[in-house]
XYZ file of C-alpha atoms in Angstrom:
469
model
C -59.987 -67.570 46.829
C -57.999 -68.255 43.719
C -59.918 -65.550 41.851
C -59.235 -63.009 44.555
C -55.505 -63.803 44.423
C -55.400 -63.244 40.659
C -57.279 -60.004 41.087
C -54.790 -58.767 43.717
C -51.823 -59.643 41.477
C -53.435 -57.798 38.586
C -53.968 -54.666 40.707
C -50.393 -54.767 42.046
C -48.966 -55.089 38.509
C -51.142 -52.204 37.301
C -49.995 -50.063 40.229
C -46.288 -50.755 39.547
C -46.670 -49.941 35.832
C -48.354 -46.670 36.718
C -45.494 -45.660 39.057
C -42.846 -46.594 36.425
C -44.487 -44.466 33.702
C -44.756 -41.469 36.007
C -41.048 -41.737 36.856
C -40.081 -42.172 33.197
C -41.989 -39.022 32.254
C -40.383 -37.006 35.015
C -36.882 -37.859 33.812
C -37.651 -36.327 30.391
C -36.808 -39.445 28.382
C -39.008 -40.400 25.499
C -38.280 -43.028 22.868
C -34.496 -42.535 23.155
C -31.351 -43.650 24.901
C -28.913 -41.470 26.788
C -25.299 -42.312 25.784
C -22.218 -41.143 27.606
C -20.018 -40.120 24.572
C -16.783 -38.138 24.752
C -16.958 -34.999 22.541
C -14.987 -35.167 19.301
C -13.700 -32.392 17.026
C -17.073 -32.372 15.291
C -19.087 -32.252 18.519
C -20.067 -29.014 20.209
C -20.299 -29.464 23.951
C -21.034 -26.937 26.653
C -18.560 -26.964 29.514
C -18.734 -24.875 32.640
C -14.974 -24.206 32.819
C -13.284 -24.932 29.443
C -9.497 -25.046 29.172
C -8.624 -22.419 26.534
C -4.978 -21.958 27.433
C -3.898 -23.366 24.082
C -6.028 -21.021 21.999
C -4.466 -17.858 20.510
C -5.820 -14.591 21.850
C -7.338 -11.965 19.600
C -6.751 -8.332 20.460
C -8.768 -5.612 18.765
C -7.421 -2.140 19.395
C -8.855 0.243 16.785
C -7.034 3.455 15.976
C -8.839 6.807 15.786
C -8.642 6.591 11.983
C -10.489 3.285 11.613
C -13.815 3.451 9.801
C -16.593 0.871 9.682
C -16.842 -1.198 6.491
C -13.585 0.251 5.148
C -11.032 -1.974 6.857
C -8.771 -4.462 5.139
C -7.734 -6.866 7.896
C -4.423 -8.544 7.121
C -3.642 -9.593 10.653
C -3.124 -13.155 11.861
C -6.657 -13.754 13.080
C -7.471 -17.305 14.237
C -10.321 -19.078 12.447
C -13.673 -19.475 14.279
C -13.001 -23.184 14.753
C -9.976 -22.309 16.874
C -11.694 -19.906 19.240
C -14.769 -20.752 21.378
C -16.261 -17.239 21.045
C -14.764 -15.296 18.125
C -14.313 -11.557 18.519
C -16.384 -9.681 15.890
C -14.332 -7.781 13.311
C -15.399 -5.232 10.695
C -16.312 -6.662 7.302
C -13.580 -6.000 4.719
C -14.477 -4.414 1.409
C -12.774 -7.228 -0.488
C -12.831 -10.915 0.370
C -9.913 -12.899 -1.016
C -10.611 -16.295 -2.524
C -8.430 -19.172 -3.593
C -5.393 -17.766 -1.780
C -2.895 -19.844 0.230
C -3.543 -20.032 3.977
C -0.916 -17.804 5.626
C 1.320 -19.250 8.300
C 1.684 -17.274 11.547
C 4.303 -14.536 11.604
C 6.005 -13.225 14.731
C 5.070 -9.551 14.311
C 1.588 -8.175 13.548
C 1.017 -6.559 10.178
C -0.385 -3.035 9.981
C -4.068 -2.185 9.841
C -5.062 -0.720 6.493
C -8.105 1.328 5.544
C -9.474 1.197 2.011
C -10.954 4.104 0.020
C -10.688 6.531 2.904
C -11.847 9.488 0.801
C -11.596 10.851 -2.750
C -7.866 11.542 -2.313
C -6.630 8.530 -0.283
C -6.879 4.997 -1.689
C -5.218 3.223 1.249
C -4.331 4.440 4.744
C -1.710 2.246 6.391
C -1.313 2.518 10.169
C 2.290 1.875 11.228
C 3.272 0.826 14.750
C 4.375 3.732 16.941
C 8.023 4.532 17.523
C 9.574 2.557 14.656
C 11.286 3.450 11.405
C 9.141 2.681 8.351
C 10.766 0.368 5.818
C 9.745 0.006 2.166
C 11.374 -2.670 0.001
C 11.398 -2.023 -3.750
C 11.575 -5.039 -6.058
C 11.638 -4.633 -9.822
C 11.654 -6.514 -13.126
C 11.208 -10.043 -11.778
C 9.907 -10.793 -15.305
C 8.904 -14.453 -14.870
C 8.993 -16.509 -18.076
C 7.115 -19.678 -19.038
C 8.668 -21.090 -22.208
C 5.908 -23.692 -22.495
C 3.482 -20.866 -23.286
C 5.608 -19.234 -26.005
C 3.385 -18.305 -28.942
C 5.491 -19.701 -31.785
C 8.841 -21.324 -32.550
C 10.575 -18.058 -33.500
C 9.685 -16.440 -30.181
C 10.688 -19.608 -28.351
C 14.140 -19.556 -29.946
C 14.518 -15.815 -29.383
C 13.662 -15.971 -25.666
C 15.750 -19.110 -25.159
C 18.848 -17.226 -26.371
C 18.705 -15.133 -23.186
C 19.620 -18.251 -21.175
C 22.545 -19.830 -23.095
C 23.961 -21.734 -20.113
C 20.709 -22.926 -18.539
C 18.675 -26.071 -19.103
C 14.896 -25.924 -19.548
C 14.492 -27.212 -15.976
C 16.603 -24.335 -14.669
C 14.638 -21.755 -16.651
C 11.341 -23.101 -15.324
C 12.572 -23.096 -11.704
C 10.906 -19.894 -10.443
C 12.044 -20.429 -6.891
C 15.684 -20.609 -7.937
C 15.541 -17.718 -10.406
C 13.216 -15.346 -8.547
C 11.435 -16.282 -5.325
C 14.617 -17.248 -3.455
C 15.904 -13.690 -4.048
C 12.682 -12.185 -2.709
C 12.827 -14.351 0.417
C 16.435 -13.386 1.034
C 15.618 -9.687 0.702
C 12.638 -9.908 3.051
C 14.733 -11.744 5.641
C 17.466 -9.111 5.390
C 15.170 -6.065 5.590
C 11.906 -6.970 7.428
C 9.914 -4.386 5.442
C 6.552 -2.883 6.403
C 5.592 -2.565 2.736
C 6.891 -4.136 -0.490
C 6.525 -2.246 -3.784
C 7.090 -3.938 -7.151
C 7.815 -1.418 -9.902
C 6.579 -3.342 -12.915
C 7.382 -6.208 -15.269
C 6.489 -8.881 -12.752
C 6.064 -11.268 -15.690
C 6.931 -11.500 -19.362
C 3.269 -11.280 -20.319
C 3.503 -12.797 -23.780
C 4.616 -16.069 -22.148
C 1.572 -16.093 -19.871
C -1.491 -16.303 -22.095
C -3.028 -18.790 -19.635
C -2.584 -16.462 -16.652
C -0.763 -19.147 -14.644
C 2.398 -17.062 -14.143
C 0.400 -14.076 -12.900
C -1.511 -16.193 -10.416
C 1.719 -17.830 -9.304
C 3.586 -14.644 -8.426
C 0.535 -13.116 -6.738
C 0.127 -16.261 -4.634
C 3.825 -16.261 -3.796
C 3.810 -12.628 -2.654
C 0.908 -13.403 -0.329
C 2.925 -16.143 1.392
C 5.224 -13.415 2.750
C 2.394 -12.031 4.932
C 3.492 -8.457 4.217
C 1.403 -5.735 2.525
C 2.583 -5.297 -1.051
C 1.732 -2.983 -3.914
C 2.651 -2.774 -7.577
C 2.513 -0.716 -10.714
C 2.404 -2.339 -14.131
C 5.421 -2.389 -16.444
C 5.450 -2.474 -20.226
C 5.408 -6.316 -20.360
C 2.834 -7.334 -17.715
C -0.305 -6.641 -19.740
C 0.787 -8.570 -22.864
C -0.989 -11.659 -21.509
C -4.000 -12.793 -23.544
C -5.983 -13.017 -20.301
C -6.227 -9.213 -20.336
C -5.363 -6.523 -17.842
C -8.848 -6.496 -16.285
C -8.522 -10.190 -15.451
C -5.084 -9.510 -13.938
C -6.634 -6.769 -11.797
C -9.320 -9.158 -10.534
C -6.594 -11.577 -9.424
C -4.923 -8.731 -7.509
C -8.202 -7.782 -5.843
C -8.611 -11.334 -4.545
C -5.141 -11.269 -2.983
C -5.060 -11.108 0.814
C -2.061 -8.796 1.113
C -1.970 -6.814 -2.145
C -2.864 -3.111 -2.044
C -4.046 -2.202 -5.520
C -6.397 0.204 -7.236
C -6.727 0.660 -10.975
C -7.519 4.384 -10.755
C -9.634 6.351 -13.233
C -6.958 8.103 -15.326
C -4.703 6.938 -18.177
C -3.198 3.521 -17.482
C -4.285 0.733 -15.159
C -2.304 1.211 -11.930
C -2.581 4.755 -10.524
C -3.230 5.028 -6.781
C -1.721 6.031 -3.447
C -1.003 4.719 0.024
C -0.758 7.132 2.950
C 1.546 5.992 5.747
C 0.208 7.074 9.145
C 2.015 6.842 12.466
C 1.120 8.225 15.891
C -1.973 9.913 14.470
C -0.048 11.810 11.769
C 0.391 11.343 8.051
C 4.107 10.637 7.556
C 4.459 9.998 3.814
C 2.354 9.420 0.710
C 3.416 6.543 -1.534
C 2.279 7.155 -5.122
C 2.125 4.416 -7.750
C 1.897 5.559 -11.363
C 1.458 3.665 -14.622
C 4.055 4.667 -17.234
C 2.107 2.682 -19.871
C 3.858 1.472 -23.071
C 2.625 -2.130 -23.374
C 2.327 -2.424 -27.157
C 2.068 -4.455 -30.324
C 5.459 -4.990 -31.895
C 4.338 -6.126 -35.395
C 7.772 -7.577 -35.998
C 8.401 -10.088 -38.795
C 11.506 -11.226 -36.936
C 9.534 -11.822 -33.712
C 5.932 -12.541 -34.781
C 3.147 -12.499 -32.184
C 5.372 -10.834 -29.612
C 4.086 -8.216 -27.205
C 0.430 -7.185 -27.080
C -1.869 -8.903 -29.597
C -4.622 -6.929 -31.308
C -7.217 -9.507 -30.249
C -6.430 -9.011 -26.564
C -9.785 -8.753 -24.706
C -8.694 -5.496 -23.039
C -6.838 -4.008 -25.994
C -8.744 -0.713 -25.723
C -7.842 -0.366 -22.016
C -4.099 -0.211 -22.686
C -2.204 2.961 -23.582
C 0.544 1.763 -25.925
C 2.526 4.995 -25.842
C 5.074 5.383 -23.055
C 4.427 8.261 -20.692
C 2.866 9.812 -17.619
C -0.015 11.735 -19.164
C -1.801 14.978 -18.334
C -4.749 13.414 -16.487
C -2.383 11.285 -14.403
C -0.324 14.341 -13.465
C -3.461 16.307 -12.568
C -4.738 13.455 -10.358
C -1.332 13.309 -8.672
C -1.229 17.077 -8.091
C -4.851 17.340 -6.905
C -4.745 14.465 -4.437
C -1.451 15.661 -2.937
C -2.883 19.162 -2.477
C -6.118 17.824 -0.960
C -4.239 15.625 1.508
C -2.049 18.599 2.471
C -5.161 20.700 3.034
C -6.746 18.059 5.277
C -3.501 17.570 7.227
C -2.758 21.281 7.524
C 0.702 20.801 6.010
C 2.427 19.411 2.931
C 2.970 15.672 3.333
C 6.214 14.435 1.732
C 5.788 11.745 -0.891
C 7.648 8.995 -2.726
C 6.655 7.931 -6.244
C 7.079 4.466 -7.757
C 6.707 3.603 -11.454
C 8.370 1.461 -14.123
C 9.983 3.579 -16.865
C 12.725 6.025 -15.720
C 12.238 9.804 -15.979
C 14.199 12.028 -18.354
C 15.420 14.043 -15.341
C 17.931 11.262 -14.729
C 19.588 12.072 -18.060
C 19.776 15.731 -17.081
C 21.257 14.790 -13.717
C 24.023 12.835 -15.435
C 24.793 15.703 -17.776
C 24.464 18.619 -15.351
C 26.015 17.006 -12.265
C 28.601 14.723 -13.802
C 29.235 16.217 -17.211
C 28.281 13.003 -18.966
C 25.938 13.037 -21.930
C 24.686 9.591 -23.006
C 27.710 7.858 -21.523
C 28.088 5.252 -18.824
C 29.166 6.678 -15.467
C 29.286 5.973 -11.723
C 27.333 8.245 -9.353
C 29.358 9.477 -6.369
C 28.610 13.160 -5.506
C 26.563 14.385 -2.514
C 25.436 10.974 -1.348
C 24.776 9.701 -4.879
C 25.667 6.075 -5.572
C 25.291 3.303 -8.110
C 26.041 3.082 -11.812
C 24.611 3.770 -15.251
C 25.681 0.928 -17.529
C 22.788 0.901 -19.979
C 22.543 3.985 -22.170
C 20.934 2.820 -25.405
C 17.343 3.030 -24.153
C 17.297 6.545 -22.743
C 15.217 7.890 -25.624
C 12.414 5.743 -24.214
C 12.386 7.512 -20.857
C 9.238 9.378 -19.827
C 8.528 13.037 -18.994
C 10.912 14.548 -21.513
C 9.152 17.908 -21.098
C 9.738 17.760 -17.296
C 6.098 18.639 -16.506
C 5.668 15.705 -14.140
C 9.011 16.387 -12.454
C 8.170 20.045 -11.823
C 4.763 19.126 -10.385
C 6.523 16.585 -8.165
C 8.714 19.326 -6.700
C 5.646 21.492 -6.127
C 3.658 18.880 -4.205
C 6.495 17.758 -1.911
C 7.811 14.623 -3.619
C 11.273 13.765 -2.321
C 12.007 10.460 -4.052
C 11.297 8.636 -7.331
C 11.913 4.898 -7.794
C 11.730 2.837 -10.999
C 13.316 -0.044 -12.942
C 13.074 -1.089 -16.628
C 16.827 -0.831 -17.403
C 17.923 -4.036 -15.678
C 21.624 -3.316 -15.199
C 21.434 0.278 -13.929
C 21.609 1.097 -10.220
C 22.230 4.859 -9.943
C 20.606 6.904 -7.178
C 21.106 10.631 -7.734
C 19.739 13.725 -6.003
C 18.704 16.225 -8.658
C 16.926 19.516 -8.002
C 15.669 18.384 -4.588
C 14.469 14.891 -5.533
C 16.375 11.624 -5.149
C 15.817 9.591 -8.334
C 16.736 5.916 -8.046
C 17.018 2.815 -10.186
C 15.915 -0.191 -8.135
C 18.116 -3.268 -8.345
C 16.757 -5.984 -10.616
C 15.254 -8.843 -8.606
C 16.031 -12.359 -9.853
C 17.662 -13.700 -12.983
C 14.892 -13.789 -15.583
C 15.690 -11.756 -18.708
C 19.035 -9.899 -18.816
C 21.001 -8.786 -15.715
C 24.455 -8.162 -14.223
C 25.735 -10.513 -11.540
C 26.851 -7.524 -9.440
C 23.507 -5.697 -9.676
C 20.953 -8.185 -8.346
C 18.754 -7.606 -5.307
C 16.334 -4.951 -4.103
C 16.270 -1.392 -2.786
C 15.418 -0.426 0.794
C 13.862 2.951 1.636
C 13.882 3.699 5.376
C 11.772 6.585 6.736
C 13.398 7.635 9.981
C 11.046 7.941 12.930
C 13.197 10.621 14.596
C 13.074 13.339 11.911
C 10.966 11.953 9.027
C 13.901 11.977 6.591
C 14.522 8.894 4.474
C 17.562 6.843 3.509
C 18.014 4.718 0.394
C 20.348 1.760 0.007
C 20.653 -1.162 -2.366
C 20.486 -4.610 -0.804
C 22.564 -6.945 -2.959
C 22.086 -10.671 -3.464
C 24.651 -13.159 -4.683
C 23.614 -14.868 -7.908
C 22.187 -18.292 -7.100
C 23.939 -21.293 -8.627
C 22.006 -22.729 -11.573
C 23.792 -26.070 -11.838
């Protein structure tokens, strides 16, 4: 009896174990525990009805001109971590690295195509129905005294700032970036163009100044372009290194070009399916060795890694002019009409001297411009022999291809804007207080292309000199 009881208990236990194992298998559990854990930021969880009201929306509305693999996206696109299912976007031809993360801006930036064809380097699509605004900045000429090459150069450069302490001189925000911010706030430009001498290159052999101003320009979240001046490429890092930094920028539009110099390219402004204007950037060259006993090791050094890439003579040379003429003609042929253009470069053209003499009767004298919508002043006259295009070949080609405006810098205290033989030629206002300047001639220059009739207006936007004490 006792044995039968034990046998029955054994069979019951075996039966219960069998039922438990079958149930455990059916639930899908195997050597694990199921934990009820709230998802964290690092946990991906699938939800049937997620709340995405706080996520920014991404709108992709391609224009008829957009091409696959040739888009530079400089819009405020949320990162994949912010959006549950990111919208695919075309792969840009250049991927910026080591650039500051932009903060959101209230208005979208234009879509820009890169290397559209053999004649167009950048095609910039502008929002319909608005005037197009271009802000010219020039001769920011940042200086880093700590990188001066020797004591003589240190003393020479320091003389330009007789009333400033070393802390003031090294304060780039005070002496430069605050002016740029003020100008951007006043003008809300679609495009910023810097016409050379962004830095005093011989005080930037480490490349830190160049990286600093490129990074700063990107914080504005506005497309910007530049042409080199005669001081930029003095840096011992070399012009090719400087170009690589520009290519990594998120907002910079830059192409070296394949003619004399290192900054020859164009940007076509398109609106409502039509080409409105061509913006040309040209290198006027002239970065050179000085070989001065008074100022040793100034300017370009002969051991510069890209010494052979730099044209030390000032000028716009024959191959540059031919590229300019050919691309303008090709774009006109494709568009079925001549497209007006604006040119930006660093060294002024000789035509400005002729304008002063022929319009105002002044020959190598200071004068104010006031006729036929002219404005501004010529204060600096000693450097005119250094102006480019003394044979007027470039200027005559410019008239032929439909150029209506030329913009430059170099002479820091001049501000004249004069119409001469069908072209408005304009000194941009010096931006910031590095190197020499006039208190009443600081700021930038705004070019507004009118949506109604495609004419353009030019005006200087002045800034008060910032206190340095």
